CSV table of C-alpha atoms in Angstrom, one decimal:
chain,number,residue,atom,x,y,z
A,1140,UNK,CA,-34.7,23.9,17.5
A,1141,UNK,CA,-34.7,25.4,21.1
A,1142,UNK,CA,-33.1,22.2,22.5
A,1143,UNK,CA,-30.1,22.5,19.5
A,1144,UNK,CA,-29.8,26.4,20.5
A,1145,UNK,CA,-29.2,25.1,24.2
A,1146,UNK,CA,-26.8,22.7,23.0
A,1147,UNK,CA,-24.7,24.7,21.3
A,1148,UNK,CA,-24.8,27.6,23.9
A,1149,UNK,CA,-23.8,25.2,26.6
A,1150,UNK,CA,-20.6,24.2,24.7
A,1151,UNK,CA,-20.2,27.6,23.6
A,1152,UNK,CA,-20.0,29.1,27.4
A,1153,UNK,CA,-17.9,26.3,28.5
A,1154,UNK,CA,-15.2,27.5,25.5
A,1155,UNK,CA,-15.4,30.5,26.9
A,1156,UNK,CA,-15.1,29.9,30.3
A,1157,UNK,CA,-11.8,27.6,29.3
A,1158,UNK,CA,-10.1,30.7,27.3
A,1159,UNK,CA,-10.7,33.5,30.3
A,1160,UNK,CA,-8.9,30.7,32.5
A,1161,UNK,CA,-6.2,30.5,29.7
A,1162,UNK,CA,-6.8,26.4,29.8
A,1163,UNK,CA,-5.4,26.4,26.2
A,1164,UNK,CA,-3.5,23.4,25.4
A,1165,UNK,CA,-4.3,22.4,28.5
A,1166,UNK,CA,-6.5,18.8,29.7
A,1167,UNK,CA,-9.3,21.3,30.3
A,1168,UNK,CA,-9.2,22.8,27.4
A,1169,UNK,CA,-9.0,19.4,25.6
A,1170,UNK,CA,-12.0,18.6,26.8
A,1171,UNK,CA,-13.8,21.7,26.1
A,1172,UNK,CA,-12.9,21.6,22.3
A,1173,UNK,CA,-13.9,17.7,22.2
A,1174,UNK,CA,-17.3,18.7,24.3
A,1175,UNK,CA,-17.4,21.7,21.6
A,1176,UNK,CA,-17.3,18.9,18.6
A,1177,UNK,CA,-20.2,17.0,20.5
A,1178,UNK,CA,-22.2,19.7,20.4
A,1179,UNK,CA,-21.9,20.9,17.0
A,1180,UNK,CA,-23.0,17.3,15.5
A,1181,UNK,CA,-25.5,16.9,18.2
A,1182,UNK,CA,-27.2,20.4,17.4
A,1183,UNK,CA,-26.7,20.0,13.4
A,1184,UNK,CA,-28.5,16.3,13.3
A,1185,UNK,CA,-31.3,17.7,15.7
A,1186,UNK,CA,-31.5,21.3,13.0
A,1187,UNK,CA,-31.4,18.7,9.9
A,1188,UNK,CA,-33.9,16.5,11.4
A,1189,UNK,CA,-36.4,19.3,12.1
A,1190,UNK,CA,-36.1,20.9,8.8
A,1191,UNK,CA,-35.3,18.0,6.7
A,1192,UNK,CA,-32.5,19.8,4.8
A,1193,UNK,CA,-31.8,16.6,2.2
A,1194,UNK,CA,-27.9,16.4,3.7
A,1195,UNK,CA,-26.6,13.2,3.3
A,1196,UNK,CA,-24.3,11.3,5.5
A,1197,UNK,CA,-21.3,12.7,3.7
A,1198,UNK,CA,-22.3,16.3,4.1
A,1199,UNK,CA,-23.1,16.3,7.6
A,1200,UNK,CA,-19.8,14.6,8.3
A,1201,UNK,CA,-18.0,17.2,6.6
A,1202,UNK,CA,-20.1,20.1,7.9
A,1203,UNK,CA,-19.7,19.4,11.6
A,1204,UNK,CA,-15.7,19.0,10.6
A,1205,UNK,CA,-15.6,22.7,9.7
A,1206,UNK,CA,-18.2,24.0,12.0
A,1207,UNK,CA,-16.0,22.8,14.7
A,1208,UNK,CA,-12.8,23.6,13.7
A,1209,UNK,CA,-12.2,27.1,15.0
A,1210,UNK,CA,-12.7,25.9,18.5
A,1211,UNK,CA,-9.5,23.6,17.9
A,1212,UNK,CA,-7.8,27.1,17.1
A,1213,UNK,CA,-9.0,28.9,19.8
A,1214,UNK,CA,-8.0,26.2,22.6
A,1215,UNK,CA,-5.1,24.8,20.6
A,1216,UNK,CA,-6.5,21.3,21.4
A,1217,UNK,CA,-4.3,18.3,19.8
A,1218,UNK,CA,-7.4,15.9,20.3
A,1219,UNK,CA,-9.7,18.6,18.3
A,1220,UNK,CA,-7.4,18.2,15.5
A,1221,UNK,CA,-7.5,14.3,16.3
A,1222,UNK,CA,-11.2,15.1,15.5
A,1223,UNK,CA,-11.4,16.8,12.6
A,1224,UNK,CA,-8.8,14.5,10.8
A,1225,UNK,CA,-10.5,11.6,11.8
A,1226,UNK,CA,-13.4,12.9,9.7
A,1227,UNK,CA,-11.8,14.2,7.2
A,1228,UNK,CA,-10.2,10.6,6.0
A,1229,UNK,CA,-14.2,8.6,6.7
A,1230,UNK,CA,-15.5,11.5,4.6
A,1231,UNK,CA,-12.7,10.6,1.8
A,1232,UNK,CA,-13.0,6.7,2.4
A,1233,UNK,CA,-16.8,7.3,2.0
A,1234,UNK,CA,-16.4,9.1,-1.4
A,1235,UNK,CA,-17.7,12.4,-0.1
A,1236,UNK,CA,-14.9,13.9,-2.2
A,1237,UNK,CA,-16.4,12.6,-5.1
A,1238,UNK,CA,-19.8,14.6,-5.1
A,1239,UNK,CA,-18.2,17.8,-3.5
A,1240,UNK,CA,-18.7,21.0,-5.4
A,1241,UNK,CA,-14.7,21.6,-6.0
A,1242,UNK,CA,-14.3,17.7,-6.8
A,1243,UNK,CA,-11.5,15.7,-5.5
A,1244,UNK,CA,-9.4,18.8,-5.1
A,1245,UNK,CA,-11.9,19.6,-2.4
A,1246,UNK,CA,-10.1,17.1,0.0
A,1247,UNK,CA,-6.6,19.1,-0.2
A,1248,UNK,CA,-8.0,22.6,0.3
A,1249,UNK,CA,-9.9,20.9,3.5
A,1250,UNK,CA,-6.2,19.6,4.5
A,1251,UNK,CA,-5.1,22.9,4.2
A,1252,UNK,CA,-7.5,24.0,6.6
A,1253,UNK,CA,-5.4,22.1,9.0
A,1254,UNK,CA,-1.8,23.4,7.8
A,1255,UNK,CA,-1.9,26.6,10.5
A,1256,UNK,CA,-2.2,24.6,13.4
A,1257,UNK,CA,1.9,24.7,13.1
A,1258,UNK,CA,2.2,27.9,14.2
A,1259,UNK,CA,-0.4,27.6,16.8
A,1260,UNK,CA,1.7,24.5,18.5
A,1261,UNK,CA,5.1,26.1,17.8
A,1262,UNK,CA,5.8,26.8,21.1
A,1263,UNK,CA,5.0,23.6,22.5
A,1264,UNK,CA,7.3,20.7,21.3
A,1265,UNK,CA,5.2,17.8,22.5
A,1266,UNK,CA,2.0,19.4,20.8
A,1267,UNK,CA,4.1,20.3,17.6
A,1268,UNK,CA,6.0,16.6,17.6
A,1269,UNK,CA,2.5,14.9,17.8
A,1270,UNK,CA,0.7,17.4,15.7
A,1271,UNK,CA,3.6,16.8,12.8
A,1272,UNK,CA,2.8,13.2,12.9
A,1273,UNK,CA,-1.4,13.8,13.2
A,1274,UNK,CA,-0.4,15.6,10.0
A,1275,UNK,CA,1.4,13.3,8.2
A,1276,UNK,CA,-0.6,9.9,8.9
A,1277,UNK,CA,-4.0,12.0,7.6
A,1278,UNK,CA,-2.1,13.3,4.6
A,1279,UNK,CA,-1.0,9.7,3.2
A,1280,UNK,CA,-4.8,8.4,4.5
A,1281,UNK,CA,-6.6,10.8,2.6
A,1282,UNK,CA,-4.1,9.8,-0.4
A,1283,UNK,CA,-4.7,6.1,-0.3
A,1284,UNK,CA,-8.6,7.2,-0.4
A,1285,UNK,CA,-8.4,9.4,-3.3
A,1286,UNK,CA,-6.1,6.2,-5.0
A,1287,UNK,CA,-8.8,4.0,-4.1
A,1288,UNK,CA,-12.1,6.4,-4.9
A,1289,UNK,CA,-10.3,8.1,-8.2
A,1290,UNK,CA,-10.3,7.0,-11.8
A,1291,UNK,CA,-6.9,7.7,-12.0
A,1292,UNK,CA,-3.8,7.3,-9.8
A,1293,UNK,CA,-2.7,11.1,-8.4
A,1294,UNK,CA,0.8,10.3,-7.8
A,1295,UNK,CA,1.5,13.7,-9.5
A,1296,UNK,CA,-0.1,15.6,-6.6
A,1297,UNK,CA,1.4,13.0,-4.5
A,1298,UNK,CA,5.2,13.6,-5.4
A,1299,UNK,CA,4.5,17.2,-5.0
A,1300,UNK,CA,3.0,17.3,-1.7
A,1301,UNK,CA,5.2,15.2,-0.7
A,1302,UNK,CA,8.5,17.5,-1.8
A,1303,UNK,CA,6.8,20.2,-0.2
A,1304,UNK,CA,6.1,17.8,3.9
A,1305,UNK,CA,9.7,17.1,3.2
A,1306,UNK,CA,11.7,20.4,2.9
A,1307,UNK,CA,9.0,21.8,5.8
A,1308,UNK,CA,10.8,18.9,7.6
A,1309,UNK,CA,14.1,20.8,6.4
A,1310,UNK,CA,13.4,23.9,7.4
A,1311,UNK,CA,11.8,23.5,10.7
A,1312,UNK,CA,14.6,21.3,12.7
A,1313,UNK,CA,15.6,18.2,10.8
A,1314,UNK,CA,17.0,16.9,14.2
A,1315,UNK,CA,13.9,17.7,16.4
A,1316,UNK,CA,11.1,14.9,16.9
A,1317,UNK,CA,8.6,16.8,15.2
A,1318,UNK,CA,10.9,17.5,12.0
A,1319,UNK,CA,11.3,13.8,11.7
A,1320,UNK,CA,8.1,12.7,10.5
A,1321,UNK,CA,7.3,15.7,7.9
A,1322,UNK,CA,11.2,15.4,6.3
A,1323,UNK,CA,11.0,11.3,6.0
A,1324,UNK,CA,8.1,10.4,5.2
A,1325,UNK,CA,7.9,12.9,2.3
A,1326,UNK,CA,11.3,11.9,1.4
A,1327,UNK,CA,9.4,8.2,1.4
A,1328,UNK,CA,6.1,9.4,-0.4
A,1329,UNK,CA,8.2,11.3,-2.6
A,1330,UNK,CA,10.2,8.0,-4.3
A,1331,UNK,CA,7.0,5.9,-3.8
A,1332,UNK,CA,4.9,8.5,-6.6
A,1333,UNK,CA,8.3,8.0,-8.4
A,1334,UNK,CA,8.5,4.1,-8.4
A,1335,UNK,CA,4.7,4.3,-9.7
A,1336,UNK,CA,4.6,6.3,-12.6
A,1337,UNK,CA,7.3,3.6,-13.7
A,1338,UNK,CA,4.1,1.1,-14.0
A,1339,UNK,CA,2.8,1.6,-17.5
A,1340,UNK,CA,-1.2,0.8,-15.5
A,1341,UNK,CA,-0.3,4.0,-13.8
A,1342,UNK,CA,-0.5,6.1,-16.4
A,1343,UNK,CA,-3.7,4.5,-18.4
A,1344,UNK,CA,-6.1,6.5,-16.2
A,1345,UNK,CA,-3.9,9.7,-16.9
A,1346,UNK,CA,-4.4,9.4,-20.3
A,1347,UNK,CA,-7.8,8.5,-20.6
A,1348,UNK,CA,-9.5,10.9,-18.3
A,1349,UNK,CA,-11.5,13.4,-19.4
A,1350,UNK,CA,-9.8,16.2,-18.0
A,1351,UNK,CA,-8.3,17.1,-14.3
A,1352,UNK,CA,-10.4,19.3,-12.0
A,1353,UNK,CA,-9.7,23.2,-11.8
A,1354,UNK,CA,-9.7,22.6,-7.9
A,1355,UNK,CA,-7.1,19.7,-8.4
A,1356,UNK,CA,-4.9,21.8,-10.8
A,1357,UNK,CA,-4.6,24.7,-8.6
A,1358,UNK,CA,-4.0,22.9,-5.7
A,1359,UNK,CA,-1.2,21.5,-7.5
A,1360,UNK,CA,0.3,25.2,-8.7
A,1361,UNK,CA,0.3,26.1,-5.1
A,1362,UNK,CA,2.3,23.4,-3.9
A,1363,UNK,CA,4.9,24.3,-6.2
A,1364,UNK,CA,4.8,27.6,-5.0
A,1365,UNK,CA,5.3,26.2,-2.3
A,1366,UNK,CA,8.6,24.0,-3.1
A,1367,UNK,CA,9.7,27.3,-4.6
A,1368,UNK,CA,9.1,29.3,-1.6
A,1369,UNK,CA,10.7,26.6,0.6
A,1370,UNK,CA,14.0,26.2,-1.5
A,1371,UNK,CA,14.7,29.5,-1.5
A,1372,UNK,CA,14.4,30.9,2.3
A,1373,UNK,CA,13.3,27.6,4.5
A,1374,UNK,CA,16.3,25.1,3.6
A,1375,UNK,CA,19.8,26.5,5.1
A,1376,UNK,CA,21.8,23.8,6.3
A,1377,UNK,CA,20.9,21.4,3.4
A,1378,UNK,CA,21.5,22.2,-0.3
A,1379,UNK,CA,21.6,18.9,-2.6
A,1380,UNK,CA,19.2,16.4,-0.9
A,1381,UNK,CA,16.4,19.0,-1.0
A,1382,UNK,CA,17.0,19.9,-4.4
A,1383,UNK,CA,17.1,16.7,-5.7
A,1384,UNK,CA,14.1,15.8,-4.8
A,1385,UNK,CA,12.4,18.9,-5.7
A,1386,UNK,CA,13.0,17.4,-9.0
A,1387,UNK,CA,11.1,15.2,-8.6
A,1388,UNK,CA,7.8,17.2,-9.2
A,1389,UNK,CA,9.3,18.7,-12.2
A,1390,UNK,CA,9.7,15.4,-13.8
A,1391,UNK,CA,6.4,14.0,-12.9
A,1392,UNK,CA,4.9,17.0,-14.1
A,1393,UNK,CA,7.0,16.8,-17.5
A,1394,UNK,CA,5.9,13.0,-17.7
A,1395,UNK,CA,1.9,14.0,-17.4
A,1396,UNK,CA,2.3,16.7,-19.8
A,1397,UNK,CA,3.5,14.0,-22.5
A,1398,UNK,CA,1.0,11.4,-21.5
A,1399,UNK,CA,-2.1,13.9,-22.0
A,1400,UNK,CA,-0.7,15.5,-25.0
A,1401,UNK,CA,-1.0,12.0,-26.3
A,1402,UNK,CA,2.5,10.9,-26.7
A,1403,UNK,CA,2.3,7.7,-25.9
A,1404,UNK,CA,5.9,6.7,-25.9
A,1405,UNK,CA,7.8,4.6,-23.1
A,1406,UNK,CA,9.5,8.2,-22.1
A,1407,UNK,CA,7.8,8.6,-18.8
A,1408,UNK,CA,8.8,5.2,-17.6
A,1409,UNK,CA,12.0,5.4,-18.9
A,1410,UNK,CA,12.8,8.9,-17.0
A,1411,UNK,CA,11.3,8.1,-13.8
A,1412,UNK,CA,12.8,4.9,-13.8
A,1413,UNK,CA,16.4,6.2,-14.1
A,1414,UNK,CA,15.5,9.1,-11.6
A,1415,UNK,CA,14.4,6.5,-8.7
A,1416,UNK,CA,17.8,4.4,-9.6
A,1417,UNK,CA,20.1,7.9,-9.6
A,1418,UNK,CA,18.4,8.9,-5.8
A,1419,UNK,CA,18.9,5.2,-4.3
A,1420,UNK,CA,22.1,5.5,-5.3
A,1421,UNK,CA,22.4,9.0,-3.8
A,1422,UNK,CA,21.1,7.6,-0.4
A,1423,UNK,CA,23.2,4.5,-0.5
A,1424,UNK,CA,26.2,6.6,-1.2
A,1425,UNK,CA,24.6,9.0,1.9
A,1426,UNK,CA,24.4,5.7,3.9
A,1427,UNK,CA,28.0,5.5,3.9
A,1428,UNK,CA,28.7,7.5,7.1
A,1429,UNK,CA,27.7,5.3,9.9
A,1430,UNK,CA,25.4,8.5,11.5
A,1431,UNK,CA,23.1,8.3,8.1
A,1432,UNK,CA,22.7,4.8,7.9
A,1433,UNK,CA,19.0,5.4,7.6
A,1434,UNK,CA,19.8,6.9,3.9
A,1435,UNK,CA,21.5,3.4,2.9
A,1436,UNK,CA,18.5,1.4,4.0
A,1437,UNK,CA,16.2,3.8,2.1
A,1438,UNK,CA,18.1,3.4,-0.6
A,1439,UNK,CA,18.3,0.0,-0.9
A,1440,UNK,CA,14.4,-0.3,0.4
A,1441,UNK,CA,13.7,1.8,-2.2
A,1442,UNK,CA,15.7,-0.3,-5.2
A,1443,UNK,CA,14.4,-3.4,-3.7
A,1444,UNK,CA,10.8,-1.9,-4.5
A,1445,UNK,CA,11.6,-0.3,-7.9
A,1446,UNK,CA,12.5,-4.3,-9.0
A,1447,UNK,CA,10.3,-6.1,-7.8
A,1448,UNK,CA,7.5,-2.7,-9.8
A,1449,UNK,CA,9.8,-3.4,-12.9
A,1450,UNK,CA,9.3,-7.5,-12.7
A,1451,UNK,CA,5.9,-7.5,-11.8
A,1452,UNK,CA,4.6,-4.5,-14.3
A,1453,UNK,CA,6.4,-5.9,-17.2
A,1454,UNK,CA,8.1,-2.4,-17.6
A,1455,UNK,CA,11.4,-3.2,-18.8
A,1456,UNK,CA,13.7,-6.5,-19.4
A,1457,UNK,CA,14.4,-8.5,-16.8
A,1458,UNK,CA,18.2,-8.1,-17.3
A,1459,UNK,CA,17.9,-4.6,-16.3
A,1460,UNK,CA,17.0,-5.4,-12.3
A,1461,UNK,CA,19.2,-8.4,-12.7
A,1462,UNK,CA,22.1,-5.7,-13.2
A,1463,UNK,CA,21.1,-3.6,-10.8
A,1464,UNK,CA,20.6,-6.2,-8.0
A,1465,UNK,CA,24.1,-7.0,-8.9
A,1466,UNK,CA,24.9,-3.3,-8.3
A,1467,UNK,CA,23.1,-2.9,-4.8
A,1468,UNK,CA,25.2,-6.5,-3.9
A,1469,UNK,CA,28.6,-5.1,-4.4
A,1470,UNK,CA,27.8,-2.1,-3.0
A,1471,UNK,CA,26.8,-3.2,0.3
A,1472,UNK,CA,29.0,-5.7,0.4
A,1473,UNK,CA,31.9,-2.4,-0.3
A,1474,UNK,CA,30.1,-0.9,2.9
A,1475,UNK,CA,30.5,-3.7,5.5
A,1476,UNK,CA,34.0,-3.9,4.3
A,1477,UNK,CA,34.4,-0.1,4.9
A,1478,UNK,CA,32.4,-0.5,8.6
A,1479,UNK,CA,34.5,-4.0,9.3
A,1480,UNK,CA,38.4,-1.3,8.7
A,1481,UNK,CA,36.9,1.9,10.6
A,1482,UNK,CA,35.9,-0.7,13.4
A,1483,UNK,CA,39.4,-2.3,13.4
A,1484,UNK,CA,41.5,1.1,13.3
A,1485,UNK,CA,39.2,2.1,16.2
């Protein structure tokens, strides 16, 4: 116990010594919130040890993870949050999530945890750029671990969450290399929960589970708070993309609502599937402009997935991707003929 007190007071001073010398965000104080991280799992196993608390693997993880997480505040250290995201997707991987207290909800409020590191990096554009993408790769991690771990597919909370990365991607700088990430990869996440609940597999575990965590469920409220809140005093510059998408939760929600009131019609496929084809038309038709080319390959990325979901799934007939691969054809082949004139008037 002495040699854990001595640990942890070592690392402690140290933090200290970093802040009085203002070495925040700094390669000093980097080192000082990864030495404080040390520290904290080296004196925790040494306390457990000793007084054989009955912690598993899982709940040390996550324990150090927290204990340490201040210091990442304190010293506004990028590689600290490295850190605690790091653990935070082994501790979902290794189904930690699954035997915590608030269930698989558990994992969101712990990303949360995370979320106010924006303002501590705001001032600092290489921090906030790297943080946005630190951010984004451990959200869609920790997703693929709750697919994988879960009895059901949450591509409700999915859709949502991802809505809510993209219009913080609006309303922070949409031309700014740390807007980028948040604004397309939730535009990306945001189809891909769409283009799944058009599988009919998708929605078996939906309807057959028991019922959905109070921790996941207000989680879930809270994000669209937050898609509320976001709409209405983050996103200026941009009306109709933003609020397209926000639709997106709306229908997924709709959709869950029929499956576990047991209607078990072909509604839900039918809806999202005509959403997804209505937005890859929106991008394409976005794409147009040579400067948001990027929307016409989503777009037709996005169709391109959608068919080959419909094919393989055995959602719909096959005529109906055969129509609209015959749609996406003409359509680019109206846009090279568009690029081919601008090109010769210039």
């Amino acid at each position: 116990l002495v040699v854990a007190v001595l640990i942890l007071t070592a690392s402690q001073v140290g933090m200290i010594l970093a802040l009085i010398q203002s070495q925040q965000a700094n390669p000093a104080g980097e080192i000082a919130a990864l030495v404080q991280y040390i520290s904290v799992f080296a004196s925790v196993a040494i306390v457990e040890q000793t007084f054989y608390t009955g912690w598993d693997g899982d709940s040390y993880l996550l324990t150090c993870a927290v204990l340490g997480l201040p210091a990442v505040y304190l010293l506004r250290s990028l590689a600290g949050a490295v850190w605690y995201a790091l653990c935070l997707v082994i501790w979902a991987f290794s189904g930690g999530m699954l035997n915590a207290s608030l269930g698989v909800g558990s994992v969101w409020i712990l990303l949360i945890l995370m979320l106010p590191l924006y303002g501590v990096f705001f001032r600092d554009e290489v921090h906030l750029s790297l943080y946005s993408w630190i951010m984004t790769i451990t959200v869609y991690a920790v997703f693929a671990a709750v697919m994988v771990e879960s009895d059901y597919i949450p591509f409700f909370v999915l859709g949502t969450l991802a809505v809510v990365m993209m219009l913080i991607g609006y309303s922070i700088d949409i031309r700014r290399a740390y807007g980028i990430p948040f604004r397309w990869v939730g535009r990306m996440a945001a189809l891909g929960a769409l283009v799944i609940s058009t599988l009919p597999e998708s929605w078996v575990g939906i309807a057959s589970v028991e019922g959905f965590h109070w921790s996941t469920i207000i989680v879930t409220a809270l994000l669209f708070f937050g898609v509320i809140a976001l709409l209405a005093v983050g996103v200026k510059k941009r009306f109709w993309g933003p609020v397209l998408y926000a639709a997106i939760p709306v229908i997924l929600g709709a959709e869950t609502f029929l499956v576990r009131s047991e209607i078990y019609s072909s509604l839900p496929l039918i809806l999202s599937f005509i959403y997804t084809i209505f937005l890859s038309f929106y991008e394409i038709v976005q794409g147009l402009k040579a400067e948001y080319i990027n929307h016409l390959r989503l777009g037709v990325a996005t169709l391109i997935v959608l068919m080959g979901a419909v094919v393989f799934g055995n959602a719909f007939s096959p005529l109906v991707p055969l129509a609209v691969i015959v749609i996406v054809a003409l359509i680019v082949t109206q846009v090279r003929r568009n690029h081919k004139k601008n090109g010769n008037r210039i």
